[in-house]
Amino acid sequence: DSGVTQTPKHLITATGQRVTLRCSPRSGDLSVYWYQQSLDQGLQFLIHYYNGEERAKGNILERFSAQQFPDLHSELNLSSLELGDSALYFCASSRRQGHEAFFGQGTRLTVV
Amino acid sequence: SQQGEEDPQALSIQEGENATMNCSYKTSINNLQWYRQNSGRGLVHLILIRSNEREKHSGRLRVTLDTSKKSSSLLITASRAADTASYFCATDAGSWGKLQFGAGTQVVVTP
């Protein structure tokens, strides 16, 4: 158990819908990262938050947004969903830059 | 784009044998991390090696890093069926700790 909790584990939704994925980092970790894993793109960095502030953006679509709350949990919002958004979405947390990043079990999103 | 490239893409060995996989990357890094992923499940952190380290051990795992060649290797000794998984290298190039992953090496260990 990495200590990073993601909910839900599975999500099936229709095209055009909006979903929210939730992540609770390990106790004491201020950094939260979101990654997407798909068969064709592999593991791609989406966005990083540190203590509530956005620090870095990767290949994140404009239809996607995220935030980190004062209690350090984070949410990834995916809207106007398309079939191609079907993927595993991972959250990771880290004590600070340069330290190990620990991943949650992921949310498997299926868009039908 | 992916920073790391693993080699081989797939590896099939028998229990008790050693498994070696390599990772090459393109830019300077702060550290390199190896992860294991069992079929479609979460990523398990295996080991982190910093840019000023050349070798690190953790149980049956041995990681080397050659920054002059921009490459790393992961050796699993005395493999077990439970080691069957995909193994990924991920580089931290210093941009707030974000990781860039390779495509992974799929390892199958048969009893």
XYZ file of N, CA and C in Angstrom:
669
model
N 0.853 -1.193 0.000
C 0.000 0.000 0.000
C 0.892 1.248 0.000
N 0.747 2.073 -1.046
C 1.608 3.253 -1.188
C 1.213 4.372 -0.244
N -0.026 4.347 0.268
C -0.512 5.443 1.099
C -1.245 6.503 0.297
N -1.240 6.382 -1.028
C -1.971 7.310 -1.885
C -3.309 6.660 -2.244
N -4.394 7.370 -2.007
C -5.721 6.812 -2.231
C -6.418 7.534 -3.372
N -6.918 6.729 -4.307
C -7.652 7.302 -5.429
C -9.048 6.724 -5.467
N -10.017 7.594 -5.733
C -11.387 7.129 -5.911
C -12.004 7.842 -7.102
N -12.939 7.205 -7.834
C -13.260 5.784 -7.705
C -12.210 4.915 -8.389
N -12.298 3.616 -8.246
C -11.372 2.715 -8.915
C -11.751 2.553 -10.383
N -13.031 2.518 -10.642
C -13.525 2.357 -12.008
C -14.632 3.368 -12.254
N -14.695 3.828 -13.496
C -15.716 4.800 -13.872
C -16.077 4.540 -15.323
N -17.359 4.352 -15.566
C -17.836 4.202 -16.941
C -18.827 5.328 -17.182
N -18.601 6.077 -18.255
C -19.466 7.205 -18.520
C -19.612 7.395 -20.028
N -20.551 8.226 -20.415
C -20.834 8.422 -21.833
C -20.065 9.621 -22.374
N -19.907 9.628 -23.681
C -19.245 10.771 -24.313
C -20.019 12.048 -23.994
N -19.253 13.132 -23.838
C -19.867 14.418 -23.546
C -20.056 14.708 -22.073
N -19.896 13.686 -21.239
C -20.108 13.861 -19.810
C -18.877 14.453 -19.126
N -19.064 14.739 -17.837
C -17.989 15.285 -17.005
C -17.827 14.386 -15.787
N -16.566 14.148 -15.414
C -16.293 13.323 -14.233
C -15.234 13.993 -13.370
N -15.211 13.604 -12.114
C -14.198 14.094 -11.171
C -13.502 12.918 -10.529
N -12.188 12.937 -10.616
C -11.366 11.904 -9.987
C -10.721 12.520 -8.747
N -10.653 11.724 -7.703
C -10.161 12.252 -6.434
C -8.903 11.532 -5.987
N -8.025 12.284 -5.342
C -6.761 11.721 -4.861
C -6.449 12.264 -3.477
N -6.122 11.368 -2.560
C -5.603 11.771 -1.255
C -4.147 11.362 -1.186
N -3.237 12.310 -1.022
C -1.811 11.964 -1.007
C -1.414 11.304 0.302
N -0.186 10.823 0.344
C 0.360 10.272 1.579
C 0.422 11.378 2.622
N 0.288 10.989 3.865
C 0.342 11.956 4.939
C 1.670 12.716 4.900
N 1.578 14.035 4.885
C 2.783 14.850 4.902
C 3.314 15.241 3.543
N 2.801 14.613 2.474
C 3.278 14.952 1.136
C 2.539 16.191 0.627
N 3.314 17.162 0.176
C 2.724 18.407 -0.300
C 2.521 18.410 -1.817
N 3.263 17.553 -2.509
C 3.176 17.506 -3.971
C 2.219 16.427 -4.431
N 1.372 16.800 -5.389
C 0.484 15.834 -6.035
C 0.662 15.965 -7.540
N 0.824 14.813 -8.175
C 0.987 14.765 -9.628
C -0.136 13.912 -10.212
N -0.570 14.276 -11.397
C -1.545 13.463 -12.131
C -0.906 12.965 -13.430
N -1.136 11.686 -13.704
C -0.623 11.058 -14.915
C -1.749 10.300 -15.597
N -1.624 10.194 -16.909
C -2.571 9.406 -17.694
C -1.808 8.259 -18.352
N -2.367 7.063 -18.280
C -1.750 5.928 -18.957
C -2.718 5.354 -19.974
N -2.321 5.400 -21.218
C -3.139 4.809 -22.281
C -2.261 3.906 -23.120
N -2.895 3.024 -23.877
C -2.135 2.055 -24.665
C -1.274 2.735 -25.713
N -1.802 3.788 -26.337
C -1.045 4.397 -27.428
C -0.061 5.454 -26.952
N -0.332 6.117 -25.835
C 0.546 7.206 -25.388
C 1.452 6.821 -24.215
N 1.202 5.687 -23.608
C 1.994 5.318 -22.443
C 1.636 6.192 -21.249
N 2.590 6.369 -20.347
C 2.379 7.166 -19.136
C 2.768 8.608 -19.422
N 1.792 9.502 -19.318
C 2.023 10.903 -19.630
C 1.726 11.770 -18.410
N 2.628 12.683 -18.128
C 2.436 13.638 -17.047
C 1.363 14.651 -17.449
N 0.437 14.914 -16.542
C -0.620 15.876 -16.826
C -0.388 17.203 -16.103
N -0.279 17.140 -14.770
C -0.211 18.381 -14.005
C 0.352 18.099 -12.617
N 0.955 19.131 -12.017
C 1.556 19.026 -10.691
C 1.082 20.175 -9.810
N 0.701 19.830 -8.595
C 0.350 20.824 -7.588
C 1.263 20.671 -6.384
N 1.640 21.800 -5.824
C 2.444 21.790 -4.604
C 1.769 22.703 -3.595
N 1.328 22.133 -2.512
C 0.726 22.899 -1.409
C -0.357 23.856 -1.909
N -1.174 23.350 -2.807
C -2.318 24.121 -3.279
C -2.088 24.931 -4.525
N -0.839 25.028 -4.969
C -0.560 25.856 -6.141
C -0.110 25.000 -7.317
N -0.586 25.356 -8.494
C -0.148 24.655 -9.703
C 1.309 24.976 -9.978
N 2.131 23.958 -10.222
C 3.563 24.178 -10.430
C 4.016 23.822 -11.847
N 3.388 22.844 -12.442
C 3.820 22.446 -13.788
C 2.656 21.795 -14.514
N 2.644 22.038 -15.822
C 1.623 21.429 -16.667
C 2.294 20.613 -17.746
N 1.719 19.492 -18.038
C 2.230 18.659 -19.118
C 1.232 18.610 -20.245
N 1.015 17.401 -20.740
C 0.112 17.227 -21.885
C -1.341 17.177 -21.446
N -1.788 18.207 -20.787
C -3.151 18.215 -20.279
C -4.049 19.014 -21.219
N -5.158 18.388 -21.612
C -6.090 19.033 -22.527
C -6.815 20.185 -21.821
N -7.297 21.117 -22.608
C -8.032 22.252 -22.027
C -9.334 21.798 -21.384
N -9.841 20.664 -21.818
C -11.085 20.120 -21.234
C -10.834 19.530 -19.840
N -9.579 19.404 -19.471
C -9.226 18.826 -18.172
C -8.739 19.950 -17.253
N -9.063 19.830 -16.001
C -8.562 20.789 -15.024
C -8.347 20.074 -13.703
N -7.580 20.682 -12.845
C -7.309 20.056 -11.549
C -7.188 21.134 -10.495
N -7.263 20.710 -9.245
C -6.990 21.614 -8.148
C -6.559 20.810 -6.937
N -5.861 21.485 -6.045
C -5.453 20.879 -4.783
C -6.039 21.737 -3.672
N -6.683 21.095 -2.753
C -7.408 21.779 -1.694
C -6.528 22.000 -0.461
N -6.983 22.856 0.483
C -6.177 23.122 1.683
C -5.799 21.870 2.464
N -6.645 20.827 2.412
C -6.276 19.588 3.134
C -5.354 18.709 2.292
N -4.922 19.226 1.160
C -3.947 18.638 0.234
C -4.510 17.558 -0.683
N -5.771 17.186 -0.531
C -6.310 16.253 -1.509
C -6.487 16.994 -2.828
N -6.531 16.234 -3.893
C -6.604 16.846 -5.223
C -7.726 16.213 -6.026
N -8.249 16.975 -6.945
C -9.274 16.465 -7.859
C -8.887 16.803 -9.282
N -9.145 15.852 -10.158
C -8.923 16.034 -11.588
C -10.287 15.991 -12.253
N -10.635 17.069 -12.916
C -11.929 17.175 -13.576
C -11.761 16.998 -15.075
N -12.519 16.078 -15.633
C -12.462 15.796 -17.068
C -13.841 16.090 -17.645
N -13.910 16.972 -18.627
C -15.217 17.347 -19.168
C -15.281 17.095 -20.668
N -16.500 17.157 -21.187
C -16.742 16.908 -22.615
C -15.992 15.670 -23.075
N -16.193 14.609 -22.334
C -15.394 13.392 -22.526
C -15.561 12.805 -23.917
N -14.447 12.301 -24.423
C -14.399 11.648 -25.724
C -13.932 10.213 -25.525
N -14.182 9.388 -26.551
C -13.782 7.987 -26.448
C -12.289 7.862 -26.152
N -11.503 8.758 -26.745
C -10.056 8.710 -26.582
C -9.567 9.076 -25.197
N -10.459 9.547 -24.338
C -10.064 9.865 -22.961
C -10.053 8.623 -22.089
N -10.527 7.519 -22.623
C -10.512 6.263 -21.867
C -9.067 5.904 -21.553
N -8.773 5.714 -20.280
C -7.386 5.480 -19.850
C -7.381 5.214 -18.358
N -6.194 4.889 -17.868
C -5.951 4.804 -16.429
C -5.400 6.150 -15.996
N -5.967 6.727 -14.971
C -5.497 8.012 -14.457
C -4.888 7.767 -13.086
N -3.630 8.146 -12.968
C -2.907 7.943 -11.719
C -2.626 9.266 -11.032
N -2.655 9.191 -9.737
C -2.206 10.286 -8.900
C -0.955 9.798 -8.173
N 0.001 10.671 -7.987
C 1.198 10.341 -7.229
C 1.475 11.472 -6.256
N 2.118 11.143 -5.156
C 2.507 12.201 -4.229
C 3.970 12.033 -3.844
N 4.544 13.137 -3.431
C 5.959 13.148 -3.095
C 6.185 14.124 -1.960
N 7.188 13.793 -1.085
C 7.485 14.681 0.030
C 7.925 16.040 -0.482
N 8.884 16.002 -1.378
C 9.334 17.223 -2.034
C 10.100 16.844 -3.290
N 10.455 17.855 -4.041
C 11.143 17.634 -5.308
C 12.410 16.813 -5.085
N 12.604 15.859 -5.977
C 13.803 15.039 -5.911
C 13.653 13.801 -5.055
N 12.482 13.625 -4.472
C 12.227 12.435 -3.654
C 11.331 11.457 -4.407
N 11.215 10.274 -3.841
C 10.399 9.245 -4.474
C 8.965 9.730 -4.647
N 8.374 9.341 -5.774
C 6.962 9.610 -5.995
C 6.209 8.297 -5.831
N 5.183 8.307 -5.009
C 4.390 7.111 -4.740
C 3.034 7.255 -5.412
N 2.651 6.191 -6.096
C 1.446 6.222 -6.914
C 0.273 5.527 -6.247
N -0.913 6.035 -6.540
C -2.138 5.358 -6.144
C -2.447 4.219 -7.094
N -3.541 3.505 -6.835
C -3.924 2.360 -7.654
C -4.576 2.769 -8.969
N -4.880 4.053 -9.101
C -5.417 4.537 -10.363
C -6.927 4.484 -10.449
N -7.464 5.288 -11.346
C -8.880 5.234 -11.706
C -8.948 4.840 -13.166
N -9.650 3.736 -13.412
C -9.810 3.304 -14.810
C -11.066 3.942 -15.362
N -10.891 4.857 -16.302
C -12.012 5.559 -16.920
C -12.321 4.942 -18.275
N -13.568 4.576 -18.456
C -14.031 4.069 -19.749
C -15.118 5.000 -20.253
N -14.910 5.556 -21.418
C -15.907 6.434 -22.029
C -16.578 5.661 -23.167
N -17.899 5.563 -23.088
C -18.623 4.756 -24.091
C -19.554 5.642 -24.931
N 5.951 13.354 -25.247
C 7.125 12.595 -25.680
C 7.702 11.873 -24.469
N 8.413 10.777 -24.718
C 8.941 9.992 -23.628
C 10.430 10.220 -23.531
N 10.897 10.455 -22.326
C 12.309 10.697 -22.086
C 13.078 9.400 -22.086
N 12.508 8.374 -21.428
C 13.233 7.124 -21.287
C 12.794 6.100 -22.307
N 13.756 5.296 -22.715
C 13.466 4.198 -23.629
C 13.979 2.930 -22.977
N 13.087 1.967 -22.741
C 13.532 0.721 -22.140
C 13.875 -0.314 -23.203
N 14.759 -1.155 -22.831
C 15.194 -2.217 -23.716
C 15.523 -3.437 -22.861
N 15.021 -4.639 -23.152
C 14.145 -4.926 -24.293
C 12.702 -4.520 -24.010
N 11.840 -4.631 -24.997
C 10.424 -4.351 -24.788
C 9.784 -5.477 -24.004
N 10.284 -6.680 -24.210
C 9.727 -7.838 -23.520
C 10.837 -8.829 -23.212
N 10.657 -9.561 -22.121
C 11.677 -10.485 -21.630
C 10.975 -11.678 -21.008
N 11.365 -12.868 -21.432
C 10.762 -14.071 -20.874
C 11.875 -14.935 -20.285
N 11.781 -15.249 -19.013
C 12.828 -16.031 -18.354
C 12.195 -17.070 -17.440
N 13.033 -17.977 -16.934
C 12.534 -18.981 -16.002
C 12.889 -18.583 -14.574
N 12.116 -19.094 -13.664
C 12.374 -18.830 -12.240
C 13.815 -19.168 -11.910
N 14.418 -18.315 -11.119
C 15.792 -18.528 -10.704
C 16.805 -17.799 -11.564
N 16.405 -17.446 -12.786
C 17.319 -16.714 -13.662
C 17.318 -15.226 -13.292
N 18.335 -14.543 -13.791
C 18.402 -13.089 -13.604
C 17.742 -12.389 -14.781
N 17.151 -11.234 -14.501
C 16.542 -10.423 -15.561
C 17.213 -9.060 -15.560
N 17.642 -8.639 -16.729
C 18.269 -7.318 -16.862
C 17.527 -6.497 -17.897
N 17.220 -5.269 -17.530
C 16.600 -4.374 -18.488
C 17.298 -3.020 -18.421
N 17.290 -2.337 -19.540
C 18.028 -1.095 -19.659
C 17.107 0.070 -19.983
N 17.587 1.241 -19.611
C 16.821 2.461 -19.840
C 17.790 3.518 -20.340
N 17.449 4.152 -21.441
C 18.262 5.269 -21.920
C 17.405 6.518 -21.917
N 18.033 7.647 -21.687
C 17.302 8.898 -21.629
C 18.080 9.991 -22.349
N 17.465 11.149 -22.489
C 18.041 12.145 -23.402
C 18.645 13.367 -22.721
N 18.045 13.808 -21.615
C 18.523 15.056 -21.008
C 19.148 14.790 -19.646
N 19.789 15.789 -19.086
C 20.350 15.658 -17.737
C 19.236 15.423 -16.732
N 19.552 14.674 -15.704
C 18.528 14.320 -14.726
C 18.987 14.596 -13.301
N 18.027 14.743 -12.410
C 18.310 14.795 -10.979
C 18.354 13.384 -10.402
N 17.390 12.579 -10.826
C 17.364 11.195 -10.383
C 16.599 10.354 -11.388
N 16.701 9.066 -11.226
C 15.989 8.125 -12.077
C 15.320 7.118 -11.154
N 14.071 6.817 -11.431
C 13.314 5.914 -10.562
C 12.806 4.731 -11.388
N 12.768 3.576 -10.767
C 12.218 2.379 -11.390
C 10.924 2.002 -10.687
N 9.958 1.606 -11.504
C 8.654 1.210 -11.003
C 8.265 -0.136 -11.592
N 7.401 -0.838 -10.872
C 6.827 -2.086 -11.351
C 5.315 -1.909 -11.434
N 4.729 -2.479 -12.480
C 3.285 -2.431 -12.619
C 2.785 -3.820 -12.974
N 1.974 -4.379 -12.104
C 1.296 -5.631 -12.416
C 0.088 -5.288 -13.273
N -0.210 -6.179 -14.167
C -1.227 -5.990 -15.185
C -2.338 -4.993 -14.859
N -2.229 -3.774 -15.413
C -3.294 -2.786 -15.289
C -3.502 -2.224 -13.897
N -2.572 -2.487 -12.997
C -2.750 -2.003 -11.633
C -1.819 -0.840 -11.342
N -1.705 -0.475 -10.078
C -0.909 0.685 -9.714
C 0.577 0.489 -9.916
N 1.290 1.592 -9.939
C 2.748 1.575 -10.069
C 3.368 1.459 -8.685
N 4.239 0.505 -8.543
C 4.925 0.292 -7.268
C 6.341 0.824 -7.385
N 6.716 1.709 -6.481
C 8.057 2.288 -6.519
C 9.075 1.238 -6.070
N 10.120 1.057 -6.880
C 11.146 0.069 -6.560
C 12.396 0.715 -5.979
N 12.922 1.695 -6.684
C 14.206 2.238 -6.266
C 14.428 3.600 -6.939
N 15.108 4.476 -6.247
C 15.490 5.779 -6.782
C 17.003 5.872 -6.747
N 17.604 6.300 -7.832
C 19.050 6.504 -7.864
C 19.304 7.945 -8.299
N 20.131 8.637 -7.534
C 20.388 10.040 -7.818
C 21.512 10.168 -8.847
N 21.600 11.341 -9.435
C 22.549 11.537 -10.538
C 24.002 11.396 -10.086
N 24.267 11.555 -8.784
C 25.644 11.428 -8.296
C 25.948 10.025 -7.764
N 24.993 9.111 -7.945
C 25.191 7.721 -7.530
C 25.417 6.851 -8.756
N 26.164 5.786 -8.582
C 26.466 4.908 -9.714
C 25.767 3.561 -9.585
N 25.510 3.156 -8.353
C 24.897 1.844 -8.157
C 24.094 1.868 -6.861
N 22.985 1.123 -6.881
C 22.172 1.024 -5.682
C 21.535 -0.363 -5.627
N 21.392 -0.860 -4.402
C 20.819 -2.186 -4.214
C 19.601 -2.096 -3.307
N 18.642 -2.968 -3.583
C 17.496 -3.104 -2.691
C 17.003 -4.533 -2.807
N 17.315 -5.341 -1.823
C 16.924 -6.753 -1.880
C 17.520 -7.441 -3.083
N 16.686 -8.010 -3.941
C 17.165 -8.695 -5.151
C 17.327 -7.741 -6.339
N 17.185 -6.458 -6.101
C 17.292 -5.472 -7.169
C 18.632 -4.756 -7.119
N 19.204 -4.575 -8.303
C 20.430 -3.787 -8.422
C 20.245 -2.811 -9.575
N 20.446 -1.543 -9.287
C 20.301 -0.506 -10.308
C 21.647 0.172 -10.501
N 21.984 0.406 -11.753
C 23.185 1.174 -12.065
C 22.774 2.406 -12.864
N 23.605 3.406 -12.789
C 23.367 4.637 -13.531
C 24.674 5.120 -14.131
N 24.669 5.374 -15.409
C 25.832 5.922 -16.104
C 25.391 7.232 -16.749
N 25.684 8.334 -16.084
C 25.202 9.626 -16.600
C 25.953 10.044 -17.861
N 27.171 9.528 -18.051
C 27.912 9.893 -19.262
C 27.268 9.265 -20.494
N 26.672 8.096 -20.310
C 25.987 7.418 -21.410
C 24.480 7.654 -21.365
N 24.025 8.359 -20.330
C 22.593 8.604 -20.139
C 21.832 7.282 -20.189
N 22.252 6.375 -19.328
C 21.588 5.083 -19.304
C 21.587 4.510 -17.892
N 20.635 3.620 -17.666
C 20.501 2.942 -16.382
C 20.110 1.499 -16.663
N 20.426 0.628 -15.723
C 19.980 -0.749 -15.863
C 19.387 -1.214 -14.551
N 18.425 -2.116 -14.668
C 17.804 -2.753 -13.508
C 18.034 -4.247 -13.633
N 18.631 -4.822 -12.602
C 18.875 -6.263 -12.557
C 18.027 -6.857 -11.455
N 17.256 -7.867 -11.795
C 16.510 -8.626 -10.796
C 17.182 -9.984 -10.704
N 17.714 -10.315 -9.547
C 18.404 -11.604 -9.398
C 17.439 -12.667 -8.887
N 17.743 -13.903 -9.235
C 16.956 -15.055 -8.768
C 15.464 -14.794 -8.906
N 15.028 -14.563 -10.115
C 13.646 -14.130 -10.347
C 12.630 -15.176 -9.896
N 11.450 -14.654 -9.573
C 10.338 -15.494 -9.123
C 9.129 -15.236 -10.008
N 8.181 -16.144 -10.016
C 6.971 -15.948 -10.822
C 6.277 -14.635 -10.453
N 6.380 -14.255 -9.172
C 5.736 -13.019 -8.704
C 6.387 -11.760 -9.268
N 7.559 -11.912 -9.899
C 8.212 -10.755 -10.526
C 7.627 -10.441 -11.892
N 6.733 -11.297 -12.376
C 6.069 -11.047 -13.658
C 5.311 -9.733 -13.586
N 5.691 -8.792 -14.445
C 5.127 -7.442 -14.404
C 5.754 -6.620 -15.520
N 5.293 -5.394 -15.644
C 5.972 -4.423 -16.512
C 6.826 -3.528 -15.636
N 8.004 -3.226 -16.124
C 8.942 -2.405 -15.374
C 9.211 -1.120 -16.159
N 9.115 0.003 -15.456
C 9.279 1.304 -16.086
C 10.410 2.080 -15.425
N 11.178 2.768 -16.251
C 12.092 3.754 -15.696
C 11.450 5.123 -15.867
N 11.744 6.008 -14.958
C 11.179 7.354 -15.001
C 12.263 8.332 -14.583
N 12.432 9.372 -15.364
C 13.475 10.343 -15.070
C 12.879 11.628 -14.502
N 13.568 12.143 -13.514
C 13.243 13.433 -12.913
C 14.313 14.393 -13.398
N 13.908 15.277 -14.319
C 14.883 16.202 -14.891
C 14.886 17.535 -14.158
N 14.247 17.567 -12.990
C 14.351 18.759 -12.161
C 13.235 19.754 -12.333
N 12.240 19.408 -13.140
C 11.129 20.328 -13.347
C 10.037 20.023 -12.325
N 10.272 20.471 -11.087
C 9.336 20.270 -9.997
C 9.010 18.795 -9.755
N 9.939 17.946 -10.080
C 9.782 16.536 -9.733
C 8.904 15.745 -10.655
N 8.446 16.361 -11.757
C 7.604 15.584 -12.666
C 8.468 14.504 -13.312
N 7.869 13.363 -13.536
C 8.579 12.214 -14.074
C 8.199 11.986 -15.524
N 9.208 11.607 -16.309
C 8.961 11.192 -17.689
C 9.266 9.711 -17.774
N 8.287 8.971 -18.242
C 8.365 7.526 -18.253
C 8.742 6.983 -19.622
N 9.425 5.840 -19.583
C 9.636 5.097 -20.801
C 8.435 4.214 -21.084
N 8.538 3.440 -22.158
C 7.423 2.584 -22.579
C 7.345 1.296 -21.775
N 8.388 0.984 -21.043
C 8.350 -0.182 -20.174
C 8.905 -1.447 -20.778
N 9.339 -2.348 -19.906
C 9.765 -3.698 -20.300
C 8.804 -4.676 -19.652
N 8.211 -5.528 -20.470
C 7.278 -6.534 -19.947
C 8.078 -7.798 -19.633
N 8.080 -8.186 -18.371
C 8.853 -9.359 -17.933
C 7.890 -10.482 -17.562
N 8.144 -11.657 -18.112
C 7.362 -12.839 -17.773
C 8.312 -13.867 -17.193
N 8.039 -14.305 -15.974
C 8.858 -15.317 -15.310
C 8.030 -16.582 -15.195
N 8.502 -17.644 -15.844
C 7.744 -18.896 -15.823
C 8.331 -19.847 -14.789
N 7.456 -20.582 -14.071
C 7.924 -21.493 -13.034
C 8.728 -22.653 -13.617
